[in-house]
Short mmCIF file of C-alpha atoms and ligand atoms in Angstrom, two decimals:
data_model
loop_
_atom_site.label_atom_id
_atom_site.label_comp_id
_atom_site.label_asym_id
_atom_site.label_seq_id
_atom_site.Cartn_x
_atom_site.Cartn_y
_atom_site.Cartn_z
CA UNK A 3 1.49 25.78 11.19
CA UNK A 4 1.83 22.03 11.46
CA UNK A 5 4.06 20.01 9.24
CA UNK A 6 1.73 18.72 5.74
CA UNK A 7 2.71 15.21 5.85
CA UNK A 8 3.19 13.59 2.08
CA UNK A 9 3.75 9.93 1.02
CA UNK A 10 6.27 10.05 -1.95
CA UNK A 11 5.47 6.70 -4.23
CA UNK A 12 8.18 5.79 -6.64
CA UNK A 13 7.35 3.99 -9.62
CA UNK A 14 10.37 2.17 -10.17
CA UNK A 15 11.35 -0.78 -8.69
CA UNK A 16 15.49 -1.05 -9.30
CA UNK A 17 18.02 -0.13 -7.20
CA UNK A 18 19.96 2.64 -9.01
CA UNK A 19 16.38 3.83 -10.15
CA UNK A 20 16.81 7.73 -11.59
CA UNK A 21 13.17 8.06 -10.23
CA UNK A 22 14.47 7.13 -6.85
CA UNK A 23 16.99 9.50 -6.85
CA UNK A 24 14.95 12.34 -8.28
CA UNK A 25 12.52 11.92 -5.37
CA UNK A 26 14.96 11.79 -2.79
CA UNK A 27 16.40 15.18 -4.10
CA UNK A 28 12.74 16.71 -3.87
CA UNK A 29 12.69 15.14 -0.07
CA UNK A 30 15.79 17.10 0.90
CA UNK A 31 14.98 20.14 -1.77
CA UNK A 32 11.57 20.32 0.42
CA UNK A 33 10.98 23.59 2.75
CA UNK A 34 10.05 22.50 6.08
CA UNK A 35 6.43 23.04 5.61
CA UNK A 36 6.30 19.47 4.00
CA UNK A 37 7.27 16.04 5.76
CA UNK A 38 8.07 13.54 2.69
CA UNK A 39 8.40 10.14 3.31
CA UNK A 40 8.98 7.03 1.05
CA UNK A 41 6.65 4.83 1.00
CA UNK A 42 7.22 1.37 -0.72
CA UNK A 43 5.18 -0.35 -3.39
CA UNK A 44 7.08 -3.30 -4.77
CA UNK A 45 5.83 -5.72 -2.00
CA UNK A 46 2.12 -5.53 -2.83
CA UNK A 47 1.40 -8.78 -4.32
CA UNK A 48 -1.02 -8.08 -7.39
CA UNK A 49 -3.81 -7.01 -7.34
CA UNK A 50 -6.18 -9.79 -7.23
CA UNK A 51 -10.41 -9.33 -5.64
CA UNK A 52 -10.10 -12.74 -4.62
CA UNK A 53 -7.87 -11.99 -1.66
CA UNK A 54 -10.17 -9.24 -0.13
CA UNK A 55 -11.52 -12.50 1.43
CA UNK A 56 -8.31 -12.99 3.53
CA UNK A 57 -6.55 -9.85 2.88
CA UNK A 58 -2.71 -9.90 2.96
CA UNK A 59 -0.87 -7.88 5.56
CA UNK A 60 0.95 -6.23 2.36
CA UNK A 61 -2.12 -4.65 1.45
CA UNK A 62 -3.68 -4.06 5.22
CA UNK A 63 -0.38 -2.32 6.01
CA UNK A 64 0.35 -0.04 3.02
CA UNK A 65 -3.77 1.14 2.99
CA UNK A 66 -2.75 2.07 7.02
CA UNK A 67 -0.26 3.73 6.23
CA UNK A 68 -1.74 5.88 3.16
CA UNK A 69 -4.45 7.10 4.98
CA UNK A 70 -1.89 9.04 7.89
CA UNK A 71 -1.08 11.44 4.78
CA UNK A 72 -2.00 14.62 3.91
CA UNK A 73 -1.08 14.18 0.36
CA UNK A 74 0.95 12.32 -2.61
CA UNK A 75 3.73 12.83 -4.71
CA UNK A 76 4.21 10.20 -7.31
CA UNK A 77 7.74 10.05 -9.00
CA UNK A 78 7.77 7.92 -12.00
CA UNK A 79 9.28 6.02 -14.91
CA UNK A 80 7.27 5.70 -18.40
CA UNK A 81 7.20 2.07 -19.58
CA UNK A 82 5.70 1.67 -23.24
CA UNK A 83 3.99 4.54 -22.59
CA UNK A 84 2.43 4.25 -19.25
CA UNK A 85 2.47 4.00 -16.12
CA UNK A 86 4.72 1.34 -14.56
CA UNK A 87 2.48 -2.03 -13.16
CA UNK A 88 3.97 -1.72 -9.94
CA UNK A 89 2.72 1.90 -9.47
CA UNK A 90 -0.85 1.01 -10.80
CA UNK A 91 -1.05 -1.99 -8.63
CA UNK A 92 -0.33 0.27 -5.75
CA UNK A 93 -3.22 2.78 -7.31
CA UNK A 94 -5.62 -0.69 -7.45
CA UNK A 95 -4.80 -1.77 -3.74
CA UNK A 96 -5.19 1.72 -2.28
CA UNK A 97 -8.68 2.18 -4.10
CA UNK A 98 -10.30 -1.09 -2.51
CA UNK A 99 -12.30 -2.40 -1.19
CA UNK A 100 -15.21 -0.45 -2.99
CA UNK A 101 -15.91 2.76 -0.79
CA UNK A 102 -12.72 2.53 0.86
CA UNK A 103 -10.87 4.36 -0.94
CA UNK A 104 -7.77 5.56 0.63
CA UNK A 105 -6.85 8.01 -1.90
CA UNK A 106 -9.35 10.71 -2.28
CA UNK A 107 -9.55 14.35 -1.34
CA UNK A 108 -5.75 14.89 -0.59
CA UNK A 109 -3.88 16.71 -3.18
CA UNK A 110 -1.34 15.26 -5.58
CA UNK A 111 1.35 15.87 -7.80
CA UNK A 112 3.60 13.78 -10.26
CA UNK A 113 6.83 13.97 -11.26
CA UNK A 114 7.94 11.62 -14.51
CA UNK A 115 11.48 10.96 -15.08
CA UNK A 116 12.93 9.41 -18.35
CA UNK A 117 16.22 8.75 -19.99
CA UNK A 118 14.44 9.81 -23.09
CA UNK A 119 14.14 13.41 -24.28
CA UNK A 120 10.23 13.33 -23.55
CA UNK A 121 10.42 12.98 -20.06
CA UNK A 122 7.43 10.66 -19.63
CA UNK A 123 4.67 12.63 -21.11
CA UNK A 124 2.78 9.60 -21.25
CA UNK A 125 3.10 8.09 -17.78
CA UNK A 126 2.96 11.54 -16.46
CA UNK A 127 -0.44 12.26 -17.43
CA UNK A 128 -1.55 8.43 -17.51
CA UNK A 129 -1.12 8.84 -13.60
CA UNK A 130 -2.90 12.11 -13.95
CA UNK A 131 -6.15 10.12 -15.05
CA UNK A 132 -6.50 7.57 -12.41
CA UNK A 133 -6.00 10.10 -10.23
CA UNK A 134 -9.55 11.94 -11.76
CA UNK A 135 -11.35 8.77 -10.87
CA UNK A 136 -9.27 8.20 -7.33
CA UNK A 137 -10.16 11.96 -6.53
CA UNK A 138 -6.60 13.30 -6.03
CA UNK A 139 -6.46 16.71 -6.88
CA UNK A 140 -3.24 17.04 -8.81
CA UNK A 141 -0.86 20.69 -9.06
CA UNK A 142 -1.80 21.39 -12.43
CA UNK A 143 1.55 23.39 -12.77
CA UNK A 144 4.49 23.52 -13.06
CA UNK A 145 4.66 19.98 -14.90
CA UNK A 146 7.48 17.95 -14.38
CA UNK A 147 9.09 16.01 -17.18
CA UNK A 148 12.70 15.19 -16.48
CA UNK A 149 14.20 14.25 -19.75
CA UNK A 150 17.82 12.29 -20.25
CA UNK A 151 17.54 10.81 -16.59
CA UNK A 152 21.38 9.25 -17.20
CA UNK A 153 22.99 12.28 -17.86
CA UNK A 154 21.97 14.23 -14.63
CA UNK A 155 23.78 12.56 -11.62
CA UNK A 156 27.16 11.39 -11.14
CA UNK A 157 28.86 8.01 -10.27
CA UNK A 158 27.93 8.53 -6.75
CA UNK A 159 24.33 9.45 -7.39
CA UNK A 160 24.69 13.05 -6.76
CA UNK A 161 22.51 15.55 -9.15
CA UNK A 162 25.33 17.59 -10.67
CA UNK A 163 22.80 19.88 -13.28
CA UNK A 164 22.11 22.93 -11.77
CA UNK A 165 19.23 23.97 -13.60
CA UNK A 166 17.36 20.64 -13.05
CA UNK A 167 17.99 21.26 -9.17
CA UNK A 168 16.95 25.25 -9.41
CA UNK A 169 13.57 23.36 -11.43
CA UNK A 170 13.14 20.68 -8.40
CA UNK A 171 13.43 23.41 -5.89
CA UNK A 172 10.46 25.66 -8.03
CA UNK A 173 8.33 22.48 -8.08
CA UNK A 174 8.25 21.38 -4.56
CA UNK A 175 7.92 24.95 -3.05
CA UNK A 176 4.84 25.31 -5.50
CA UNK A 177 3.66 21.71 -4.38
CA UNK A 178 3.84 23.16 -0.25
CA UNK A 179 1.77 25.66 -1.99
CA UNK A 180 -0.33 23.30 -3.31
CA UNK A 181 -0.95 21.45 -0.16
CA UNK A 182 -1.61 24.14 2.00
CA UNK A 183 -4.60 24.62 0.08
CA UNK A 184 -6.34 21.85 1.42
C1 FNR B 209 11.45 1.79 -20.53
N1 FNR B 209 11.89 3.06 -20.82
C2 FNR B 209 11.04 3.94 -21.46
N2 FNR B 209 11.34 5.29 -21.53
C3 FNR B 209 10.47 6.15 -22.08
O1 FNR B 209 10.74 7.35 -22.10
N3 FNR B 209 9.28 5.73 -22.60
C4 FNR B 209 8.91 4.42 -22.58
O2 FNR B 209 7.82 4.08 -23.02
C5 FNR B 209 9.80 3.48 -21.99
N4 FNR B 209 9.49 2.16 -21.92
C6 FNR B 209 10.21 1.33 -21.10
C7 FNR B 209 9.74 0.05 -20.80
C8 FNR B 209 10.43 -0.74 -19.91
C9 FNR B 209 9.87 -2.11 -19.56
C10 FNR B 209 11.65 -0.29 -19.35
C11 FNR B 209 12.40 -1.15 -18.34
C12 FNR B 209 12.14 0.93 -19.64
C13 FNR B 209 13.21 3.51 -20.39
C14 FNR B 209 13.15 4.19 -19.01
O3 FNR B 209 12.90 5.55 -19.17
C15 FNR B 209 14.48 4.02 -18.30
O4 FNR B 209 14.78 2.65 -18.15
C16 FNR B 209 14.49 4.71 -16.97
O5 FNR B 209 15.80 4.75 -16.49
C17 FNR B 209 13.59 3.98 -15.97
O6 FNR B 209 13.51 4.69 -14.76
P1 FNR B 209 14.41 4.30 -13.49
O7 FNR B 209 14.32 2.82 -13.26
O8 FNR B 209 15.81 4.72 -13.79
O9 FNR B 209 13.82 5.11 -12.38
#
């Protein structure tokens, strides 16, 4: 069986981003059905109509690229209670122009990660319901709320809680599950 390969999107911009780091611990947690790759959203200028008129190599580039995947896992923050703007704009650019969708039909799955003890409820299923429109099928379950973010990794950025690695492990092997669906 060929490799599933899966964009992983990372809603938050910063360097020492606990998003960032979860994701890259479900890249190597991943069995080697699944091919993740990083794919980066912070360069797409917003999202404006206007420039589908001379469309900027930002947007021409990242649509390319979204459409060799097989499917999406989105990794994110919660800000005020949604989604980050930098992961919606990337939702916007991928979804246009009208009919050109780049998004639909390849199942998805979303990950939030929060220093708070909710874990991103909010954002978590916020991305959940542009993905109904987009026509991402998203893993219903497990869900994945990762709750108090700063106390999970040391200095060095290495996950040192056990449990939250034995729960990343559970949720990408169900995602390959999940993929191989389609
Ligand atoms: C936050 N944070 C936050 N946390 C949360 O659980 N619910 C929220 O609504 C918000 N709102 C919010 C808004 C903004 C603008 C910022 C910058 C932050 C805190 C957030 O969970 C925390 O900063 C995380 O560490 C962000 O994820 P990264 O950057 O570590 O991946």
């Amino acid at each position: 069986m060929s490799k599933k390969k899966v964009a992983v999107l990372v809603g938050s911009l910063r360097k020492e981003s606990f998003n960032r780091k979860v994701a890259n611990q479900l890249i190597q947690l991943a069995p080697d059905s699944l091919e993740l790759e990083l794919v980066e959203i912070g360069q797409l200028p917003h999202y404006n109509e206007d420039l589908e008129l001379n469309v900027p190599k930002e947007y021409t580039e990242f649509r390319e690229k979204i459409k060799s995947f097989d499917g999406f896992l989105f990794v994110t923050p919660e800000y005020n209670r949604s989604v980050p703007s930098a992961l919606k704009n990337a939702f916007d650019v991928g979804s246009r122009p009208y009919g050109q969708s780049v998004w639909g039909g390849k199942p998805g799955a979303v990950v939030s990660v929060s220093m708070s003890a909710i874990g991103g409820f909010g954002a978590n299923h916020i991305v959940r319901q542009s993905m109904v429109f987009l026509n991402v099928p998203m893993m219903q379950q497990p869900e994945a709320y990762i709750g108090s973010a700063h106390t999970l990794f040391d200095e060095s950025g290495n996950l040192v809680n056990e449990g939250t690695r034995d729960f990343l492990k559970a949720y990408i092997d169900a995602y390959a599950a999940w993929v191989n669906n389609f």
